[in-house]
Amino acid sequence: MDDANGAVPEQPKAGPGFEALLWDLFLRLMDVPGDRVEEEILDAQRRLCRALDLDRSTLWQVAPDDAGSLRITHMYDAEHDLLPSVSTDGSVMHGPAGEFLASGDSIPKHAESSDYFPWVTRRLLGGHTVAIAALDDLPAEAAADLAAFRRFGTRSTVAVPLQAHGAVLGCLSFASTRRARQWPGELITRFELVAQIFAKALARARTEEQLRTALDDLKRLRDQLQHDNVYLRNEVRERRNPSQIVGTSAALRRALALVDQVAPTAATVLLLGETGTGKERVAAAIHELSPRRSRPMVKVNCAAIPGTLIESELFGREKGAYTGALTRQAGRFDLANGSTIFLDEIGDLPLETQTKLLRVIEAREFERLGSPNPIHVDVRIIAATNTDLTLAVREGRFREDLFFRLNVFPITLPALRERPEDIPLLAMAIIDELSTSMGRQFDAISRASLLALQKYHWPGNIRELRNVVERAMITSGGSVLNIELPSTPVRRTGSASLSLKALEREHVLTVLQETGWRIRGPRGAAVTLGLPPTTLENRMKRLGIIRPNKKLP
């Protein structure tokens, strides 16, 4: 077809030299590192234009913020004939885009194709090649495109889409500004081959860039994780008191403020809270902050000692006091004289022993089994329970007068779920504590594990957290600890209105059922609940939990 001046459009020559050029471009772009792809593409545009005596080559890529448009990223103009150059900051200068073109107006830098060539853009994004030998060949709906071609001095142009992995990444165009050109099918096929080479090189460069970014992000996250865990370790060291109570939450601070108030006195203290909330450590803190700290605190777990022996354990016995009492034995109150005695699980104390304990509190004296002689002692009592003593009093399982004597200064310890901000510090403290004995060192806890720890309900509180962390330290490899949480028992509808005792019974029963009613051993319910087996057996009796009989075959 004749151009606007009536001349027959020329055909670019694509001889053997051009085929050799294509092969060279293919080899270079397939092997070039990702950070040099931009430079090689611009050089390839220059060599192609020189080989075919074309005036301009432009590479457009899909805009990151607008998939419906293309944006100029590379441009070669024969009139300027600029080789790829590197700027002072190391970036590649992609030709004279945005500079004045003698054959027409300037093409704005980073111009978007839909603003100038809407019809051509739609064709290219649809995966179609556009070849225009003369501007008069454009259809009527391409009026905006025609105006833009004339504005930029284009006489003939061909544009082929860049496609990789089934997606259009952009387009590669070649143009003649001095005269009109024909675009034979053989040449268009070669341009499409070049476009494929460019598309694969760009796709590979993008992948490499994404990998570099991902590695940089991974390194940043790793450094941040190490920083966070170093901070946690420092916080653990700074926040620990002599009894290794770890935490900075408001709920824990309120409880520790009460500890500071009562510790210097001789007042009896009643520690309240769910199982595993750290009542023994708080009792140790009260003792260590008291004038009695020069002597060791004596500990008694009232639920772990059978009812027939608890009186002898607390108050001692004379030789021959009962069958099997072959020697005289001092009781725990004897050992605690001038110090502190910690009575854990006080709610499990038998009623007859409660009477003798009341006398110790009121008169500061007791008798050994088998002896009528009173023994005077100076003992501070700290009691602890995870049960509702007021309910036990109403049910006749606990003496009301003893409750009033013990409840002089009650301190309620928060459950772990009420202080989630303390969980990272506690977990790191447990790791530091167990690392030496286990011979395992961990630099950090994974961020996902920390988030999961803070979202978990923790029915077993700190004792359960310790078991979970210890198990993870055994099973995890590497220097970053990944913690797998146990499954949380599903509560029945309406369980929020149950009493504390009913909730405790429900939880213990659920764990027993999940472990096949196995109490002892590494897979037993006692390990899961964080309790000694004897304590669990006593608690089952108190909660009225009876193992069902096995069905006969």
PDB file of C-alpha atoms in Angstrom, residues 249-515:
ATOM      1  CA  SER A 249       1.437  -7.396  83.150  1.00  0.00           C
ATOM      2  CA  ALA A 250      -0.862  -5.186  85.190  1.00  0.00           C
ATOM      3  CA  ALA A 251      -2.642  -8.222  86.671  1.00  0.00           C
ATOM      4  CA  LEU A 252       0.627  -9.706  87.945  1.00  0.00           C
ATOM      5  CA  ARG A 253       1.878  -6.339  89.200  1.00  0.00           C
ATOM      6  CA  ARG A 254      -1.255  -5.940  91.319  1.00  0.00           C
ATOM      7  CA  ALA A 255      -0.677  -9.335  92.935  1.00  0.00           C
ATOM      8  CA  LEU A 256       3.024  -8.610  93.535  1.00  0.00           C
ATOM      9  CA  ALA A 257       2.151  -5.260  95.107  1.00  0.00           C
ATOM     10  CA  LEU A 258       0.135  -7.171  97.709  1.00  0.00           C
ATOM     11  CA  VAL A 259       3.111  -9.481  98.212  1.00  0.00           C
ATOM     12  CA  ASP A 260       5.330  -6.488  98.942  1.00  0.00           C
ATOM     13  CA  GLN A 261       2.800  -5.201 101.484  1.00  0.00           C
ATOM     14  CA  VAL A 262       2.299  -8.413 103.459  1.00  0.00           C
ATOM     15  CA  ALA A 263       5.792  -9.961 103.244  1.00  0.00           C
ATOM     16  CA  PRO A 264       7.435  -7.970 106.092  1.00  0.00           C
ATOM     17  CA  THR A 265       4.612  -8.875 108.517  1.00  0.00           C
ATOM     18  CA  ALA A 266       3.798 -12.146 110.280  1.00  0.00           C
ATOM     19  CA  ALA A 267       0.245 -12.267 108.916  1.00  0.00           C
ATOM     20  CA  THR A 268      -1.232 -15.467 107.563  1.00  0.00           C
ATOM     21  CA  VAL A 269      -1.635 -15.363 103.787  1.00  0.00           C
ATOM     22  CA  LEU A 270      -4.124 -17.263 101.608  1.00  0.00           C
ATOM     23  CA  LEU A 271      -3.104 -17.623  97.974  1.00  0.00           C
ATOM     24  CA  LEU A 272      -5.996 -18.196  95.576  1.00  0.00           C
ATOM     25  CA  GLY A 273      -5.933 -19.076  91.885  1.00  0.00           C
ATOM     26  CA  GLU A 274      -6.246 -21.821  89.346  1.00  0.00           C
ATOM     27  CA  THR A 275      -3.871 -24.757  89.295  1.00  0.00           C
ATOM     28  CA  GLY A 276      -0.501 -23.930  87.799  1.00  0.00           C
ATOM     29  CA  THR A 277      -0.634 -20.163  88.358  1.00  0.00           C
ATOM     30  CA  GLY A 278       2.577 -20.113  90.414  1.00  0.00           C
ATOM     31  CA  LYS A 279       1.253 -20.075  93.970  1.00  0.00           C
ATOM     32  CA  GLU A 280       4.312 -21.895  95.311  1.00  0.00           C
ATOM     33  CA  ARG A 281       6.679 -19.317  93.805  1.00  0.00           C
ATOM     34  CA  VAL A 282       4.634 -16.463  95.202  1.00  0.00           C
ATOM     35  CA  ALA A 283       4.753 -18.126  98.623  1.00  0.00           C
ATOM     36  CA  ALA A 284       8.544 -18.381  98.250  1.00  0.00           C
ATOM     37  CA  ALA A 285       8.673 -14.675  97.339  1.00  0.00           C
ATOM     38  CA  ILE A 286       6.721 -13.747 100.476  1.00  0.00           C
ATOM     39  CA  HIS A 287       9.118 -15.804 102.585  1.00  0.00           C
ATOM     40  CA  GLU A 288      12.236 -14.399 100.927  1.00  0.00           C
ATOM     41  CA  LEU A 289      11.032 -10.837 101.497  1.00  0.00           C
ATOM     42  CA  SER A 290      10.218 -11.522 105.158  1.00  0.00           C
ATOM     43  CA  PRO A 291      12.434 -11.375 108.265  1.00  0.00           C
ATOM     44  CA  ARG A 292      12.289 -15.222 108.327  1.00  0.00           C
ATOM     45  CA  ARG A 293      14.242 -15.630 105.081  1.00  0.00           C
ATOM     46  CA  SER A 294      17.404 -16.821 106.881  1.00  0.00           C
ATOM     47  CA  ARG A 295      15.693 -20.194 107.447  1.00  0.00           C
ATOM     48  CA  PRO A 296      14.274 -22.385 104.687  1.00  0.00           C
ATOM     49  CA  MET A 297      10.554 -22.401 103.994  1.00  0.00           C
ATOM     50  CA  VAL A 298       8.881 -25.768 104.654  1.00  0.00           C
ATOM     51  CA  LYS A 299       6.473 -26.985 101.973  1.00  0.00           C
ATOM     52  CA  VAL A 300       3.560 -29.378 102.380  1.00  0.00           C
ATOM     53  CA  ASN A 301       1.217 -30.526  99.599  1.00  0.00           C
ATOM     54  CA  CYS A 302      -1.914 -31.478 101.516  1.00  0.00           C
ATOM     55  CA  ALA A 303      -3.411 -33.280  98.514  1.00  0.00           C
ATOM     56  CA  ALA A 304      -0.335 -35.464  97.940  1.00  0.00           C
ATOM     57  CA  ILE A 305      -0.311 -37.052 101.431  1.00  0.00           C
ATOM     58  CA  PRO A 306      -2.943 -39.682 102.308  1.00  0.00           C
ATOM     59  CA  GLY A 307      -5.423 -38.575 104.945  1.00  0.00           C
ATOM     60  CA  THR A 308      -4.225 -41.257 107.379  1.00  0.00           C
ATOM     61  CA  LEU A 309      -0.690 -39.844 107.332  1.00  0.00           C
ATOM     62  CA  ILE A 310      -1.236 -36.094 106.973  1.00  0.00           C
ATOM     63  CA  GLU A 311      -1.549 -35.467 110.732  1.00  0.00           C
ATOM     64  CA  SER A 312       1.678 -37.317 111.421  1.00  0.00           C
ATOM     65  CA  GLU A 313       3.442 -35.398 108.646  1.00  0.00           C
ATOM     66  CA  LEU A 314       2.307 -32.027 109.945  1.00  0.00           C
ATOM     67  CA  PHE A 315       2.650 -32.484 113.696  1.00  0.00           C
ATOM     68  CA  GLY A 316       5.034 -35.427 114.093  1.00  0.00           C
ATOM     69  CA  ARG A 317       4.690 -38.601 116.167  1.00  0.00           C
ATOM     70  CA  GLU A 318       6.154 -40.377 119.166  1.00  0.00           C
ATOM     71  CA  LYS A 319       7.593 -43.853 118.962  1.00  0.00           C
ATOM     72  CA  GLY A 320       4.751 -46.376 119.149  1.00  0.00           C
ATOM     73  CA  ALA A 321       2.051 -43.776 118.448  1.00  0.00           C
ATOM     74  CA  TYR A 322       0.519 -46.279 116.012  1.00  0.00           C
ATOM     75  CA  THR A 323       1.357 -49.579 114.419  1.00  0.00           C
ATOM     76  CA  GLY A 324       4.505 -49.151 112.379  1.00  0.00           C
ATOM     77  CA  ALA A 325       5.681 -46.006 114.216  1.00  0.00           C
ATOM     78  CA  LEU A 326       9.039 -47.501 115.216  1.00  0.00           C
ATOM     79  CA  THR A 327      10.827 -44.196 115.793  1.00  0.00           C
ATOM     80  CA  ARG A 328      10.067 -40.716 116.958  1.00  0.00           C
ATOM     81  CA  GLN A 329       9.551 -38.274 114.057  1.00  0.00           C
ATOM     82  CA  ALA A 330       9.418 -34.501 114.046  1.00  0.00           C
ATOM     83  CA  GLY A 331       6.580 -32.931 112.077  1.00  0.00           C
ATOM     84  CA  ARG A 332       6.681 -30.189 109.477  1.00  0.00           C
ATOM     85  CA  PHE A 333       5.630 -27.583 112.031  1.00  0.00           C
ATOM     86  CA  ASP A 334       8.639 -28.598 114.151  1.00  0.00           C
ATOM     87  CA  LEU A 335      10.898 -28.031 111.141  1.00  0.00           C
ATOM     88  CA  ALA A 336       9.248 -24.691 110.332  1.00  0.00           C
ATOM     89  CA  ASN A 337       9.699 -23.210 113.818  1.00  0.00           C
ATOM     90  CA  GLY A 338      11.028 -19.680 113.367  1.00  0.00           C
ATOM     91  CA  SER A 339      10.332 -19.868 109.634  1.00  0.00           C
ATOM     92  CA  THR A 340       7.414 -20.215 107.204  1.00  0.00           C
ATOM     93  CA  ILE A 341       5.272 -23.218 106.315  1.00  0.00           C
ATOM     94  CA  PHE A 342       3.533 -23.370 102.960  1.00  0.00           C
ATOM     95  CA  LEU A 343       0.367 -25.495 102.974  1.00  0.00           C
ATOM     96  CA  ASP A 344      -0.515 -26.120  99.341  1.00  0.00           C
ATOM     97  CA  GLU A 345      -3.947 -27.515  98.371  1.00  0.00           C
ATOM     98  CA  ILE A 346      -5.276 -26.600 101.807  1.00  0.00           C
ATOM     99  CA  GLY A 347      -8.803 -27.413 100.642  1.00  0.00           C
ATOM    100  CA  ASP A 348      -7.918 -31.142 100.592  1.00  0.00           C
ATOM    101  CA  LEU A 349      -7.015 -31.202 104.298  1.00  0.00           C
ATOM    102  CA  PRO A 350      -9.201 -33.686 106.253  1.00  0.00           C
ATOM    103  CA  LEU A 351     -11.663 -32.148 108.735  1.00  0.00           C
ATOM    104  CA  GLU A 352     -10.027 -33.694 111.803  1.00  0.00           C
ATOM    105  CA  THR A 353      -6.658 -32.289 110.767  1.00  0.00           C
ATOM    106  CA  GLN A 354      -8.256 -28.882 110.134  1.00  0.00           C
ATOM    107  CA  THR A 355      -9.165 -28.740 113.836  1.00  0.00           C
ATOM    108  CA  LYS A 356      -5.543 -29.188 114.914  1.00  0.00           C
ATOM    109  CA  LEU A 357      -4.369 -26.662 112.358  1.00  0.00           C
ATOM    110  CA  LEU A 358      -6.828 -24.121 113.752  1.00  0.00           C
ATOM    111  CA  ARG A 359      -5.300 -24.601 117.196  1.00  0.00           C
ATOM    112  CA  VAL A 360      -1.799 -24.011 115.825  1.00  0.00           C
ATOM    113  CA  ILE A 361      -2.942 -20.723 114.281  1.00  0.00           C
ATOM    114  CA  GLU A 362      -4.794 -19.563 117.415  1.00  0.00           C
ATOM    115  CA  ALA A 363      -2.551 -20.831 120.223  1.00  0.00           C
ATOM    116  CA  ARG A 364       0.748 -21.406 118.416  1.00  0.00           C
ATOM    117  CA  GLU A 365       0.961 -24.913 119.867  1.00  0.00           C
ATOM    118  CA  PHE A 366       0.223 -28.544 118.954  1.00  0.00           C
ATOM    119  CA  GLU A 367       0.810 -32.090 120.222  1.00  0.00           C
ATOM    120  CA  ARG A 368       2.637 -34.864 118.475  1.00  0.00           C
ATOM    121  CA  LEU A 369       0.716 -38.069 117.859  1.00  0.00           C
ATOM    122  CA  GLY A 370       1.107 -40.270 120.924  1.00  0.00           C
ATOM    123  CA  SER A 371       2.092 -37.390 123.245  1.00  0.00           C
ATOM    124  CA  PRO A 372      -0.102 -35.176 125.475  1.00  0.00           C
ATOM    125  CA  ASN A 373       2.611 -32.543 125.849  1.00  0.00           C
ATOM    126  CA  PRO A 374       2.004 -29.304 123.894  1.00  0.00           C
ATOM    127  CA  ILE A 375       4.807 -27.940 121.736  1.00  0.00           C
ATOM    128  CA  HIS A 376       5.005 -24.174 121.223  1.00  0.00           C
ATOM    129  CA  VAL A 377       6.088 -22.929 117.783  1.00  0.00           C
ATOM    130  CA  ASP A 378       6.566 -19.629 115.994  1.00  0.00           C
ATOM    131  CA  VAL A 379       5.472 -20.389 112.445  1.00  0.00           C
ATOM    132  CA  ARG A 380       4.109 -18.174 109.745  1.00  0.00           C
ATOM    133  CA  ILE A 381       1.448 -19.910 107.638  1.00  0.00           C
ATOM    134  CA  ILE A 382       0.966 -19.392 103.927  1.00  0.00           C
ATOM    135  CA  ALA A 383      -1.864 -21.505 102.515  1.00  0.00           C
ATOM    136  CA  ALA A 384      -2.889 -21.986  98.909  1.00  0.00           C
ATOM    137  CA  THR A 385      -5.844 -23.483  97.093  1.00  0.00           C
ATOM    138  CA  ASN A 386      -7.341 -23.642  93.631  1.00  0.00           C
ATOM    139  CA  THR A 387     -10.801 -24.500  94.960  1.00  0.00           C
ATOM    140  CA  ASP A 388     -13.639 -22.290  96.185  1.00  0.00           C
ATOM    141  CA  LEU A 389     -13.276 -22.495  99.979  1.00  0.00           C
ATOM    142  CA  THR A 390     -16.502 -20.578 100.558  1.00  0.00           C
ATOM    143  CA  LEU A 391     -18.333 -23.321  98.639  1.00  0.00           C
ATOM    144  CA  ALA A 392     -16.459 -25.977 100.621  1.00  0.00           C
ATOM    145  CA  VAL A 393     -17.575 -24.270 103.843  1.00  0.00           C
ATOM    146  CA  ARG A 394     -21.215 -24.294 102.699  1.00  0.00           C
ATOM    147  CA  GLU A 395     -20.929 -27.977 101.794  1.00  0.00           C
ATOM    148  CA  GLY A 396     -19.378 -28.824 105.189  1.00  0.00           C
ATOM    149  CA  ARG A 397     -16.016 -29.899 103.742  1.00  0.00           C
ATOM    150  CA  PHE A 398     -14.062 -27.053 105.302  1.00  0.00           C
ATOM    151  CA  ARG A 399     -14.294 -25.458 108.747  1.00  0.00           C
ATOM    152  CA  GLU A 400     -15.673 -21.944 108.650  1.00  0.00           C
ATOM    153  CA  ASP A 401     -13.548 -20.752 111.591  1.00  0.00           C
ATOM    154  CA  LEU A 402     -10.391 -22.084 109.931  1.00  0.00           C
ATOM    155  CA  PHE A 403     -11.342 -20.327 106.701  1.00  0.00           C
ATOM    156  CA  PHE A 404     -11.649 -17.003 108.536  1.00  0.00           C
ATOM    157  CA  ARG A 405      -8.261 -17.560 110.197  1.00  0.00           C
ATOM    158  CA  LEU A 406      -6.579 -18.323 106.871  1.00  0.00           C
ATOM    159  CA  ASN A 407      -8.329 -15.561 104.939  1.00  0.00           C
ATOM    160  CA  VAL A 408      -6.589 -12.716 106.800  1.00  0.00           C
ATOM    161  CA  PHE A 409      -4.752 -11.518 103.704  1.00  0.00           C
ATOM    162  CA  PRO A 410      -5.963 -13.199 100.508  1.00  0.00           C
ATOM    163  CA  ILE A 411      -4.035 -12.762  97.245  1.00  0.00           C
ATOM    164  CA  THR A 412      -5.621 -13.954  93.998  1.00  0.00           C
ATOM    165  CA  LEU A 413      -3.132 -14.864  91.293  1.00  0.00           C
ATOM    166  CA  PRO A 414      -4.227 -14.198  87.693  1.00  0.00           C
ATOM    167  CA  ALA A 415      -4.656 -17.057  85.266  1.00  0.00           C
ATOM    168  CA  LEU A 416      -2.169 -17.160  82.400  1.00  0.00           C
ATOM    169  CA  ARG A 417      -4.876 -16.326  79.848  1.00  0.00           C
ATOM    170  CA  GLU A 418      -5.453 -13.074  81.786  1.00  0.00           C
ATOM    171  CA  ARG A 419      -1.837 -12.003  81.265  1.00  0.00           C
ATOM    172  CA  PRO A 420      -0.953 -12.969  77.661  1.00  0.00           C
ATOM    173  CA  GLU A 421       1.673 -10.233  77.435  1.00  0.00           C
ATOM    174  CA  ASP A 422       3.754 -12.191  79.976  1.00  0.00           C
ATOM    175  CA  ILE A 423       3.774 -15.428  77.955  1.00  0.00           C
ATOM    176  CA  PRO A 424       6.832 -14.606  75.752  1.00  0.00           C
ATOM    177  CA  LEU A 425       8.862 -13.718  78.860  1.00  0.00           C
ATOM    178  CA  LEU A 426       7.728 -16.862  80.675  1.00  0.00           C
ATOM    179  CA  ALA A 427       8.490 -19.087  77.691  1.00  0.00           C
ATOM    180  CA  MET A 428      11.983 -17.630  77.330  1.00  0.00           C
ATOM    181  CA  ALA A 429      12.597 -18.013  81.070  1.00  0.00           C
ATOM    182  CA  ILE A 430      11.591 -21.676  80.876  1.00  0.00           C
ATOM    183  CA  ILE A 431      13.963 -22.217  77.935  1.00  0.00           C
ATOM    184  CA  ASP A 432      16.842 -20.603  79.845  1.00  0.00           C
ATOM    185  CA  GLU A 433      16.040 -22.728  82.891  1.00  0.00           C
ATOM    186  CA  LEU A 434      15.873 -26.040  81.007  1.00  0.00           C
ATOM    187  CA  SER A 435      18.665 -25.471  78.467  1.00  0.00           C
ATOM    188  CA  THR A 436      21.502 -26.552  80.753  1.00  0.00           C
ATOM    189  CA  SER A 437      19.839 -29.668  82.140  1.00  0.00           C
ATOM    190  CA  MET A 438      18.594 -30.773  78.697  1.00  0.00           C
ATOM    191  CA  GLY A 439      21.765 -29.851  76.827  1.00  0.00           C
ATOM    192  CA  ARG A 440      19.733 -28.007  74.165  1.00  0.00           C
ATOM    193  CA  GLN A 441      20.295 -24.391  73.185  1.00  0.00           C
ATOM    194  CA  PHE A 442      17.732 -22.248  71.358  1.00  0.00           C
ATOM    195  CA  ASP A 443      18.385 -18.693  70.215  1.00  0.00           C
ATOM    196  CA  ALA A 444      14.788 -17.740  69.582  1.00  0.00           C
ATOM    197  CA  ILE A 445      11.143 -18.731  69.574  1.00  0.00           C
ATOM    198  CA  SER A 446       9.438 -18.463  66.197  1.00  0.00           C
ATOM    199  CA  ARG A 447       7.086 -15.494  65.851  1.00  0.00           C
ATOM    200  CA  ALA A 448       4.226 -17.798  64.810  1.00  0.00           C
ATOM    201  CA  SER A 449       4.736 -19.859  67.986  1.00  0.00           C
ATOM    202  CA  LEU A 450       4.705 -16.745  70.187  1.00  0.00           C
ATOM    203  CA  LEU A 451       1.441 -15.574  68.635  1.00  0.00           C
ATOM    204  CA  ALA A 452      -0.098 -19.029  69.065  1.00  0.00           C
ATOM    205  CA  LEU A 453       1.033 -19.188  72.705  1.00  0.00           C
ATOM    206  CA  GLN A 454      -0.658 -15.886  73.435  1.00  0.00           C
ATOM    207  CA  LYS A 455      -3.939 -16.983  71.822  1.00  0.00           C
ATOM    208  CA  TYR A 456      -4.150 -20.355  73.604  1.00  0.00           C
ATOM    209  CA  HIS A 457      -6.545 -20.708  76.582  1.00  0.00           C
ATOM    210  CA  TRP A 458      -4.012 -22.391  78.970  1.00  0.00           C
ATOM    211  CA  PRO A 459      -6.293 -24.382  81.288  1.00  0.00           C
ATOM    212  CA  GLY A 460      -3.155 -25.658  83.060  1.00  0.00           C
ATOM    213  CA  ASN A 461      -1.603 -22.159  83.255  1.00  0.00           C
ATOM    214  CA  ILE A 462       2.157 -21.820  83.802  1.00  0.00           C
ATOM    215  CA  ARG A 463       2.606 -25.495  84.625  1.00  0.00           C
ATOM    216  CA  GLU A 464       1.058 -26.436  81.287  1.00  0.00           C
ATOM    217  CA  LEU A 465       3.187 -23.808  79.506  1.00  0.00           C
ATOM    218  CA  ARG A 466       6.291 -25.363  81.014  1.00  0.00           C
ATOM    219  CA  ASN A 467       5.287 -28.833  79.847  1.00  0.00           C
ATOM    220  CA  VAL A 468       4.526 -27.564  76.333  1.00  0.00           C
ATOM    221  CA  VAL A 469       7.864 -25.704  76.059  1.00  0.00           C
ATOM    222  CA  GLU A 470       9.819 -28.660  77.444  1.00  0.00           C
ATOM    223  CA  ARG A 471       8.193 -31.010  74.944  1.00  0.00           C
ATOM    224  CA  ALA A 472       8.992 -28.594  72.109  1.00  0.00           C
ATOM    225  CA  MET A 473      12.634 -28.394  73.221  1.00  0.00           C
ATOM    226  CA  ILE A 474      12.853 -32.175  72.920  1.00  0.00           C
ATOM    227  CA  THR A 475      11.262 -32.400  69.475  1.00  0.00           C
ATOM    228  CA  SER A 476      12.530 -29.216  67.783  1.00  0.00           C
ATOM    229  CA  GLY A 477      15.671 -29.053  65.674  1.00  0.00           C
ATOM    230  CA  GLY A 478      17.781 -26.034  64.812  1.00  0.00           C
ATOM    231  CA  SER A 479      18.247 -22.888  66.841  1.00  0.00           C
ATOM    232  CA  VAL A 480      14.679 -21.519  66.550  1.00  0.00           C
ATOM    233  CA  LEU A 481      12.093 -23.205  68.777  1.00  0.00           C
ATOM    234  CA  ASN A 482       8.795 -24.114  67.116  1.00  0.00           C
ATOM    235  CA  ILE A 483       6.072 -24.934  69.625  1.00  0.00           C
ATOM    236  CA  GLU A 484       3.083 -27.155  68.893  1.00  0.00           C
ATOM    237  CA  LEU A 485       0.122 -26.508  71.166  1.00  0.00           C
ATOM    238  CA  PRO A 486      -2.127 -29.255  72.555  1.00  0.00           C
ATOM    239  CA  SER A 487      -5.702 -29.514  71.394  1.00  0.00           C
ATOM    240  CA  THR A 488      -8.108 -27.475  73.524  1.00  0.00           C
ATOM    241  CA  PRO A 489     -11.122 -29.400  74.906  1.00  0.00           C
ATOM    242  CA  VAL A 490     -14.357 -28.118  73.391  1.00  0.00           C
ATOM    243  CA  ARG A 491     -16.687 -26.664  75.985  1.00  0.00           C
ATOM    244  CA  ARG A 492     -20.359 -27.420  75.916  1.00  0.00           C
ATOM    245  CA  THR A 493     -22.873 -24.653  75.325  1.00  0.00           C
ATOM    246  CA  GLY A 494     -23.628 -22.840  78.535  1.00  0.00           C
ATOM    247  CA  SER A 495     -20.386 -23.837  80.251  1.00  0.00           C
ATOM    248  CA  ALA A 496     -19.624 -20.196  81.053  1.00  0.00           C
ATOM    249  CA  SER A 497     -22.277 -20.332  83.768  1.00  0.00           C
ATOM    250  CA  LEU A 498     -20.797 -23.404  85.466  1.00  0.00           C
ATOM    251  CA  SER A 499     -19.172 -23.123  88.884  1.00  0.00           C
ATOM    252  CA  LEU A 500     -15.423 -23.263  89.290  1.00  0.00           C
ATOM    253  CA  LYS A 501     -15.683 -26.770  90.682  1.00  0.00           C
ATOM    254  CA  ALA A 502     -17.870 -27.915  87.796  1.00  0.00           C
ATOM    255  CA  LEU A 503     -15.445 -26.441  85.253  1.00  0.00           C
ATOM    256  CA  GLU A 504     -12.532 -28.155  86.990  1.00  0.00           C
ATOM    257  CA  ARG A 505     -14.410 -31.462  87.036  1.00  0.00           C
ATOM    258  CA  GLU A 506     -15.294 -31.111  83.352  1.00  0.00           C
ATOM    259  CA  HIS A 507     -11.688 -30.373  82.386  1.00  0.00           C
ATOM    260  CA  VAL A 508     -10.213 -33.252  84.435  1.00  0.00           C
ATOM    261  CA  LEU A 509     -12.844 -35.653  83.093  1.00  0.00           C
ATOM    262  CA  THR A 510     -12.133 -34.601  79.490  1.00  0.00           C
ATOM    263  CA  VAL A 511      -8.386 -35.189  79.896  1.00  0.00           C
ATOM    264  CA  LEU A 512      -8.987 -38.589  81.526  1.00  0.00           C
ATOM    265  CA  GLN A 513     -11.204 -39.635  78.646  1.00  0.00           C
ATOM    266  CA  GLU A 514      -8.654 -38.450  76.061  1.00  0.00           C
ATOM    267  CA  THR A 515      -5.887 -40.476  77.758  1.00  0.00           C
TER     268      THR A 515
END
